[in-house]
mmCIF file of C-alpha atoms in Angstrom:
data_model
loop_
_atom_site.group_PDB
_atom_site.id
_atom_site.type_symbol
_atom_site.label_atom_id
_atom_site.label_comp_id
_atom_site.label_asym_id
_atom_site.label_seq_id
_atom_site.Cartn_x
_atom_site.Cartn_y
_atom_site.Cartn_z
ATOM 1 C CA LEU A 1 24.430 1.165 26.397
ATOM 2 C CA PRO A 2 20.606 1.492 26.563
ATOM 3 C CA MET A 3 20.761 4.515 24.259
ATOM 4 C CA LEU A 4 22.874 2.536 21.793
ATOM 5 C CA ARG A 5 20.418 -0.388 21.880
ATOM 6 C CA TYR A 6 17.625 2.051 21.119
ATOM 7 C CA GLY A 7 19.417 4.330 18.681
ATOM 8 C CA ALA A 8 21.383 1.851 16.562
ATOM 9 C CA PRO A 9 18.325 0.113 15.074
ATOM 10 C CA LEU A 10 16.781 3.495 14.282
ATOM 11 C CA PHE A 11 19.955 4.677 12.566
ATOM 12 C CA LEU A 12 20.121 1.445 10.594
ATOM 13 C CA ALA A 13 16.399 1.754 9.694
ATOM 14 C CA SER A 14 17.000 5.195 8.212
ATOM 15 C CA LEU A 15 19.231 3.686 5.524
ATOM 16 C CA PRO A 16 16.660 1.363 3.910
ATOM 17 C CA LEU A 17 13.994 4.065 4.265
ATOM 18 C CA ALA A 18 16.137 6.595 2.395
ATOM 19 C CA LEU A 19 16.900 4.038 -0.304
ATOM 20 C CA ASN A 20 13.319 2.841 -0.575
ATOM 21 C CA VAL A 21 11.842 6.262 -1.308
ATOM 22 C CA ARG A 22 14.349 7.025 -4.109
ATOM 23 C CA LEU A 23 15.375 3.626 -5.438
ATOM 24 C CA ASP A 24 12.504 3.537 -7.921
ATOM 25 C CA GLN A 25 13.724 6.702 -9.629
ATOM 26 C CA LEU A 26 17.354 5.562 -9.575
ATOM 27 C CA PHE A 27 16.337 2.280 -11.148
ATOM 28 C CA LEU A 28 14.196 4.021 -13.763
ATOM 29 C CA ALA A 29 17.053 6.375 -14.696
ATOM 30 C CA ASN A 30 18.832 3.422 -16.281
ATOM 31 C CA SER A 31 15.732 1.658 -17.591
ATOM 32 C CA VAL A 32 13.311 4.107 -19.244
ATOM 33 C CA PRO A 33 13.531 7.162 -21.524
ATOM 34 C CA ALA A 34 14.254 10.472 -19.767
ATOM 35 C CA ALA A 35 10.765 11.778 -20.580
ATOM 36 C CA ASP A 36 9.161 8.840 -18.755
ATOM 37 C CA LEU A 37 11.468 9.380 -15.779
ATOM 38 C CA GLY A 38 10.456 13.052 -15.685
ATOM 39 C CA ARG A 39 6.762 12.188 -15.750
ATOM 40 C CA TYR A 40 7.265 9.635 -13.004
ATOM 41 C CA ALA A 41 9.245 12.084 -10.837
ATOM 42 C CA VAL A 42 6.515 14.720 -11.186
ATOM 43 C CA SER A 43 3.879 12.110 -10.281
ATOM 44 C CA VAL A 44 5.882 11.094 -7.197
ATOM 45 C CA THR A 45 6.199 14.731 -6.154
ATOM 46 C CA TRP A 46 2.488 15.338 -6.611
ATOM 47 C CA ALA A 47 1.508 12.193 -4.716
ATOM 48 C CA ALA A 48 3.742 13.097 -1.761
ATOM 49 C CA LEU A 49 1.861 16.295 -0.891
ATOM 50 C CA GLY A 50 0.000 14.618 1.987
ATOM 51 C CA ILE A 51 3.068 13.156 3.686
ATOM 52 C CA PRO A 52 3.861 16.277 5.791
ATOM 53 C CA PHE A 53 0.408 16.057 7.362
ATOM 54 C CA MET A 54 0.948 12.415 8.229
ATOM 55 C CA SER A 55 4.402 13.216 9.599
ATOM 56 C CA SER A 56 2.958 15.877 11.869
ATOM 57 C CA ILE A 57 0.756 13.286 13.551
ATOM 58 C CA GLY A 58 3.776 11.032 14.053
ATOM 59 C CA ALA A 59 5.778 13.913 15.513
ATOM 60 C CA VAL A 60 3.101 14.418 18.145
ATOM 61 C CA LEU A 61 2.513 10.700 18.694
ATOM 62 C CA PHE A 62 6.133 9.788 19.499
ATOM 63 C CA PRO A 63 6.554 11.905 22.662
ATOM 64 C CA ARG A 64 2.978 11.223 23.725
ATOM 65 C CA LEU A 65 3.516 7.458 23.592
ATOM 66 C CA ALA A 66 6.834 7.786 25.369
ATOM 67 C CA SER A 67 5.108 9.621 28.225
ATOM 68 C CA VAL A 68 2.259 7.184 28.943
ATOM 69 C CA THR A 69 2.319 3.915 30.822
ATOM 70 C CA ALA A 70 2.772 0.618 29.027
ATOM 71 C CA ALA A 71 -0.889 -0.156 29.734
ATOM 72 C CA GLU A 72 -2.083 3.075 28.073
ATOM 73 C CA ALA A 73 0.191 2.887 25.015
ATOM 74 C CA PRO A 74 -1.723 0.273 22.946
ATOM 75 C CA ALA A 75 -4.998 2.205 23.085
ATOM 76 C CA LEU A 76 -3.255 5.471 22.188
ATOM 77 C CA LEU A 77 -1.404 3.844 19.285
ATOM 78 C CA ALA A 78 -4.643 2.264 18.057
ATOM 79 C CA ARG A 79 -6.468 5.633 18.104
ATOM 80 C CA ALA A 80 -3.630 7.371 16.299
ATOM 81 C CA SER A 81 -3.452 4.550 13.751
ATOM 82 C CA ARG A 82 -7.153 4.815 12.988
ATOM 83 C CA ALA A 83 -6.837 8.570 12.523
ATOM 84 C CA GLY A 84 -3.793 7.966 10.331
ATOM 85 C CA VAL A 85 -5.642 5.495 8.135
ATOM 86 C CA ILE A 86 -8.476 7.978 7.628
ATOM 87 C CA LEU A 87 -6.042 10.789 6.778
ATOM 88 C CA ALA A 88 -4.047 8.548 4.442
ATOM 89 C CA ILE A 89 -7.223 7.597 2.588
ATOM 90 C CA VAL A 90 -8.363 11.220 2.342
ATOM 91 C CA PHE A 91 -5.003 12.440 1.027
ATOM 92 C CA ALA A 92 -4.567 9.485 -1.345
ATOM 93 C CA LEU A 93 -8.062 9.901 -2.803
ATOM 94 C CA GLY A 94 -7.686 13.662 -3.060
ATOM 95 C CA SER A 95 -4.306 13.365 -4.730
ATOM 96 C CA ALA A 96 -5.512 10.705 -7.161
ATOM 97 C CA MET A 97 -8.688 12.589 -8.097
ATOM 98 C CA LEU A 98 -6.986 15.956 -8.584
ATOM 99 C CA ALA A 99 -3.849 14.690 -10.386
ATOM 100 C CA PRO A 100 -5.337 14.504 -13.903
ATOM 101 C CA PHE A 101 -6.311 18.158 -13.668
ATOM 102 C CA LEU A 102 -3.669 19.814 -11.507
ATOM 103 C CA VAL A 103 -0.485 18.009 -12.597
ATOM 104 C CA PRO A 104 -0.728 19.272 -16.208
ATOM 105 C CA LEU A 105 -1.833 22.690 -14.969
ATOM 106 C CA LEU A 106 1.056 23.050 -12.495
ATOM 107 C CA PHE A 107 3.809 21.199 -14.346
ATOM 108 C CA GLY A 108 2.727 21.476 -17.981
ATOM 109 C CA ALA A 109 0.956 19.231 -20.464
ATOM 110 C CA ASP A 110 4.179 17.326 -21.174
ATOM 111 C CA PHE A 111 3.888 15.761 -17.717
ATOM 112 C CA ARG A 112 0.489 14.218 -18.293
ATOM 113 C CA VAL A 113 0.699 10.504 -17.480
ATOM 114 C CA PRO A 114 -1.729 7.586 -17.676
ATOM 115 C CA LEU A 115 -4.165 7.816 -14.779
ATOM 116 C CA PHE A 116 -2.804 4.562 -13.345
ATOM 117 C CA ILE A 117 0.452 6.276 -12.329
ATOM 118 C CA PRO A 118 -0.881 9.091 -10.098
ATOM 119 C CA ILE A 119 -3.507 6.816 -8.566
ATOM 120 C CA THR A 120 -0.953 4.129 -7.759
ATOM 121 C CA LEU A 121 1.563 6.634 -6.433
ATOM 122 C CA ALA A 122 -1.149 8.335 -4.363
ATOM 123 C CA VAL A 123 -1.829 4.968 -2.715
ATOM 124 C CA ALA A 124 1.927 4.496 -2.231
ATOM 125 C CA SER A 125 2.250 7.917 -0.587
ATOM 126 C CA GLY A 126 -0.700 7.217 1.676
ATOM 127 C CA LEU A 127 0.970 3.992 2.752
ATOM 128 C CA LEU A 128 4.316 5.747 3.204
ATOM 129 C CA GLY A 129 2.689 8.384 5.403
ATOM 130 C CA LEU A 130 0.912 5.732 7.434
ATOM 131 C CA ASN A 131 4.156 3.780 7.660
ATOM 132 C CA GLY A 132 5.887 6.852 9.096
ATOM 133 C CA LEU A 133 3.145 7.362 11.642
ATOM 134 C CA LEU A 134 3.301 3.728 12.766
ATOM 135 C CA GLU A 135 7.081 3.888 12.980
ATOM 136 C CA GLU A 136 6.850 6.925 15.246
ATOM 137 C CA GLY A 137 4.425 4.934 17.370
ATOM 138 C CA LEU A 138 6.848 2.025 17.559
ATOM 139 C CA ARG A 139 9.678 4.388 18.472
ATOM 140 C CA GLY A 140 7.576 5.922 21.209
ATOM 141 C CA ALA A 141 6.624 2.472 22.470
ATOM 142 C CA GLY A 142 10.296 1.503 22.683
ATOM 143 C CA GLU A 143 10.323 -0.913 19.721
ATOM 144 C CA PRO A 144 13.114 0.385 17.468
ATOM 145 C CA ARG A 145 14.031 -3.078 16.181
ATOM 146 C CA SER A 146 10.546 -3.471 14.727
ATOM 147 C CA VAL A 147 11.130 -0.285 12.725
ATOM 148 C CA LEU A 148 14.402 -1.682 11.368
ATOM 149 C CA VAL A 149 12.851 -5.020 10.407
ATOM 150 C CA GLY A 150 9.936 -3.311 8.669
ATOM 151 C CA GLU A 151 12.154 -0.956 6.684
ATOM 152 C CA ALA A 152 14.532 -3.758 5.664
ATOM 153 C CA LEU A 153 11.643 -5.930 4.469
ATOM 154 C CA GLY A 154 10.137 -2.995 2.582
ATOM 155 C CA LEU A 155 13.421 -2.315 0.805
ATOM 156 C CA ALA A 156 13.815 -5.990 -0.114
ATOM 157 C CA MET A 157 10.297 -5.997 -1.573
ATOM 158 C CA THR A 158 10.978 -2.830 -3.572
ATOM 159 C CA VAL A 159 14.238 -4.147 -5.012
ATOM 160 C CA ALA A 160 12.719 -7.482 -5.986
ATOM 161 C CA LEU A 161 9.699 -5.902 -7.670
ATOM 162 C CA LEU A 162 11.734 -3.245 -9.472
ATOM 163 C CA VAL A 163 13.925 -5.963 -10.965
ATOM 164 C CA ILE A 164 10.876 -8.015 -11.971
ATOM 165 C CA LEU A 165 8.402 -5.326 -13.083
ATOM 166 C CA VAL A 166 10.298 -2.377 -14.559
ATOM 167 C CA PRO A 167 11.818 -4.188 -17.562
ATOM 168 C CA SER A 168 8.373 -5.171 -18.833
ATOM 169 C CA MET A 169 6.144 -2.423 -17.396
ATOM 170 C CA GLY A 170 8.357 0.677 -17.125
ATOM 171 C CA ILE A 171 7.068 3.417 -14.840
ATOM 172 C CA GLU A 172 3.891 1.466 -14.103
ATOM 173 C CA GLY A 173 6.036 -1.351 -12.675
ATOM 174 C CA ALA A 174 7.977 1.142 -10.541
ATOM 175 C CA ALA A 175 4.719 2.538 -9.151
ATOM 176 C CA ILE A 176 3.536 -0.960 -8.199
ATOM 177 C CA ALA A 177 6.922 -1.684 -6.578
ATOM 178 C CA SER A 178 6.564 1.498 -4.516
ATOM 179 C CA VAL A 179 3.150 0.499 -3.218
ATOM 180 C CA ALA A 180 4.410 -2.944 -2.210
ATOM 181 C CA GLY A 181 7.627 -1.641 -0.674
ATOM 182 C CA TYR A 182 5.971 1.038 1.396
#
């Protein structure tokens, strides 16, 4: 029963997370021309390059938090969070600054997008990476319900903003919805 109380919220949290990271593209598939969707998908892919680094911190943080006392956990989570914020900023800035040059070079000139898109999606990816790190911290601290609540609220925010912003703003609206949802 304790494993079910711990595991069920984490299983349920994986559903809104999986939807949240792809819902923008699913929504755009029915709302914008295919060329815009392709540019957006390439921008999302480019912006996500830093996420594996953020995930690696979370993978180390989870067992570490689970192994310390309740008194030690807040300080450890705070240190890891500060490091995560710094890494998220570094990767987001690097991704945003290099996108105008490397995206057309790697994917072709047809995938050049307004600068707003890669910058916004770089911020979104930084937040997504930080979100993952904090969720690993919450898992390690024994707070799986907090992960579920956060993911459900993030998905609700994404859905609401996609419905509101994409019809008038297209891929720019989807990028803003991603930042808010993450």
